[in-house]
C-alpha cells in the first residue's frame, strides 16, 4: 500500500531549551505536516505523556506523527507510523507486527541498506549522515553530495522507487544541491530546533524543500 510521504520531516530531540511538545507545537504552527518524535531517554509513561500531547497538536494542525523506534507503543496513542533506526532490523517482521495501515520508515547508510529497505516493505528511508551531526552521533561514513547522487543513480538502474530523505547535519545552504541529486526530501532536527528562531528556521527549510 503506497503511503503519502511528506518532503520535509521535522525530528524532535532532547534539548534543554525546548521540550519535545514545545518543538512539535512551534513546528506545526510554522506549517509542519510531518513530526517525528525521537525520544530515547524516557520510560513508557513519559513517552506516552509526550506522544499523547503531540498527537493532539498534530491532529489540530493536520500533521502526521511518526515515532522513532518504540513499536511496542502501537495502539496506545494516536500514532500514524514508526521510524526504525536499527539498520539491521527485520522490516518484514516489523511490517507484520504493525500492519499495513501504519507508515514504516528506516535509517540507511549505504545503497545496499536502501535496496533492502525497499524489498522488505519500508515506505521511505532516512539516508545519512550527510555531514557531521550532534543530534545522533555515530561512526557511519559521511555521504556528502556525491554519496546521494551515486545512490540515486544506482536505485534508478535497479528500478527501485523508494522516497529517500537526506538526514544528518543538513543545513539550509545544503538543500538546493541535495535536491539536485534526485532525493525525495529532507529530514532535519538541530538546524531547526536549535536555531535562534525555530519558527523562522522551519519556514526557511519548508520554502527551500517544497
XYZ file of C-alpha atoms in Angstrom:
210
model
C 0.000 0.000 0.000
C 1.617 3.234 -1.200
C 1.794 5.848 1.565
C 1.994 9.622 1.280
C 5.396 10.795 2.488
C 5.958 14.478 3.255
C 9.079 16.067 1.720
C 10.228 17.771 4.948
C 10.409 15.712 8.129
C 10.943 17.538 11.414
C 12.534 15.394 14.121
C 12.150 16.371 17.777
C 15.130 15.892 20.066
C 16.147 16.093 23.723
C 17.372 19.671 24.141
C 17.476 21.837 27.247
C 15.826 24.924 25.825
C 12.681 23.277 24.479
C 10.629 20.160 25.251
C 9.531 17.723 22.568
C 5.988 19.040 22.946
C 7.122 22.647 22.518
C 9.191 21.732 19.464
C 6.209 19.997 17.853
C 3.932 22.939 18.627
C 6.235 25.520 17.058
C 6.931 23.349 14.018
C 3.213 22.772 13.406
C 2.456 26.464 13.841
C 5.096 27.106 11.169
C 3.371 24.662 8.818
C 4.941 21.267 9.580
C 2.978 18.324 8.215
C 5.307 15.582 9.457
C 6.571 15.302 13.027
C 8.950 12.514 14.018
C 9.090 12.170 17.792
C 12.567 10.943 18.696
C 12.999 10.367 22.393
C 15.217 7.562 23.677
C 15.570 8.864 27.243
C 12.165 8.153 28.835
C 10.198 5.185 30.127
C 6.863 4.321 28.570
C 4.808 6.568 30.860
C 6.897 9.593 29.919
C 6.892 8.660 26.251
C 3.114 8.293 26.170
C 2.606 11.588 28.003
C 4.651 13.324 25.311
C 3.127 11.362 22.440
C -0.471 11.998 23.514
C 0.187 15.732 23.809
C 1.997 15.853 20.446
C -0.733 13.739 18.822
C -3.291 16.387 19.820
C -1.104 19.108 18.302
C -0.650 17.104 15.110
C -4.384 16.471 14.920
C -5.113 20.184 15.330
C -2.698 21.108 12.534
C -3.190 18.137 10.226
C 0.292 16.699 10.693
C 1.444 13.080 10.548
C 3.005 11.751 13.766
C 5.820 9.221 13.409
C 7.545 7.654 16.422
C 11.241 6.737 16.407
C 11.523 3.043 17.378
C 9.141 2.097 20.275
C 6.889 -0.058 18.093
C 5.549 -1.637 21.292
C 3.520 1.563 21.767
C 1.377 0.770 18.727
C -2.291 1.136 19.628
C -1.585 3.070 22.846
C -1.728 6.525 21.243
C -2.780 8.227 18.018
C 0.348 7.289 16.072
C 0.492 7.097 12.267
C 3.783 5.277 11.904
C 7.249 4.376 13.099
C 10.811 5.137 12.045
C 13.318 2.408 12.892
C 16.917 3.479 13.385
C 18.398 -0.033 13.667
C 19.858 -0.648 10.219
C 19.883 -4.416 10.827
C 16.209 -4.605 11.808
C 13.979 -7.165 10.099
C 11.471 -4.967 8.266
C 9.441 -7.920 7.047
C 8.804 -8.890 10.663
C 8.206 -5.263 11.639
C 5.618 -4.854 8.901
C 3.782 -7.950 10.113
C 3.920 -6.561 13.648
C 2.490 -3.112 12.917
C 0.275 -3.871 9.917
C -0.125 -2.253 6.530
C -2.010 0.824 7.734
C 0.993 2.250 9.588
C 3.808 4.109 7.840
C 7.173 2.394 8.308
C 10.452 4.193 7.685
C 14.017 3.118 8.227
C 17.528 4.525 8.508
C 20.195 3.702 5.942
C 23.842 4.499 5.261
C 24.562 2.502 2.095
C 22.865 1.744 -1.209
C 22.597 -1.862 -0.043
C 20.656 -0.646 3.006
C 18.264 1.242 0.727
C 17.719 -1.738 -1.544
C 16.987 -3.993 1.433
C 14.544 -1.497 2.951
C 12.702 -1.282 -0.341
C 12.497 -5.052 -0.729
C 11.374 -5.548 2.885
C 8.475 -3.103 2.655
C 9.691 0.190 4.102
C 7.706 3.218 2.940
C 10.683 5.596 2.953
C 14.306 5.832 4.085
C 16.257 8.407 6.029
C 19.643 8.217 4.297
C 22.657 9.639 6.069
C 24.538 11.093 7.673
C 25.062 13.819 5.108
C 27.507 15.682 7.319
C 28.691 15.788 10.933
C 25.720 15.814 13.286
C 25.362 16.168 17.047
C 21.731 15.021 17.077
C 22.589 11.362 16.553
C 26.354 10.821 16.935
C 27.598 7.760 15.054
C 30.605 6.356 13.226
C 28.920 5.862 9.862
C 30.698 7.352 6.824
C 29.521 10.816 5.805
C 27.745 10.657 2.440
C 28.186 14.195 1.120
C 26.533 15.326 -2.111
C 28.337 12.676 -4.163
C 27.065 9.876 -1.946
C 23.448 10.851 -2.587
C 23.952 11.324 -6.312
C 25.595 7.908 -6.656
C 22.901 6.216 -4.573
C 20.021 7.710 -6.550
C 21.672 6.690 -9.822
C 22.121 3.121 -8.556
C 18.494 2.906 -7.400
C 17.340 4.044 -10.843
C 19.283 1.246 -12.509
C 17.635 -1.191 -10.100
C 14.163 0.286 -10.815
C 13.678 0.994 -7.116
C 11.188 3.720 -6.278
C 11.698 4.482 -2.581
C 11.398 8.017 -1.175
C 14.885 8.932 0.086
C 15.364 11.742 2.610
C 18.766 13.262 3.339
C 19.415 13.417 7.072
C 22.275 14.247 9.402
C 23.863 17.670 9.551
C 21.786 19.157 6.734
C 21.759 22.970 6.753
C 19.615 25.383 4.785
C 22.505 26.121 2.425
C 22.878 22.419 1.533
C 19.288 21.866 0.403
C 19.468 23.029 -3.262
C 22.452 20.782 -4.043
C 20.920 17.839 -2.213
C 17.636 18.115 -4.094
C 19.535 18.278 -7.381
C 20.763 14.722 -6.720
C 17.188 13.479 -7.107
C 16.448 12.689 -3.477
C 12.840 12.961 -2.361
C 13.246 15.309 0.590
C 14.983 16.346 3.797
C 14.783 15.326 7.457
C 16.041 17.916 9.939
C 16.316 18.421 13.675
C 19.022 20.618 15.213
C 19.227 23.027 12.276
C 15.640 23.944 13.142
C 15.069 23.301 16.850
C 18.350 24.875 17.940
C 18.076 27.909 15.696
C 17.730 31.344 17.281
C 14.165 31.486 15.958
C 12.784 27.991 15.448
C 9.604 29.200 13.739
C 11.524 31.158 11.115
C 14.044 28.337 10.696
C 11.273 25.852 9.914
C 9.721 28.259 7.416
C 13.073 28.700 5.691
C 13.558 24.927 5.403
C 9.996 24.453 4.158
C 10.400 27.055 1.427
C 13.697 25.509 0.330
C 12.375 21.926 0.241
C 8.819 22.345 -1.001
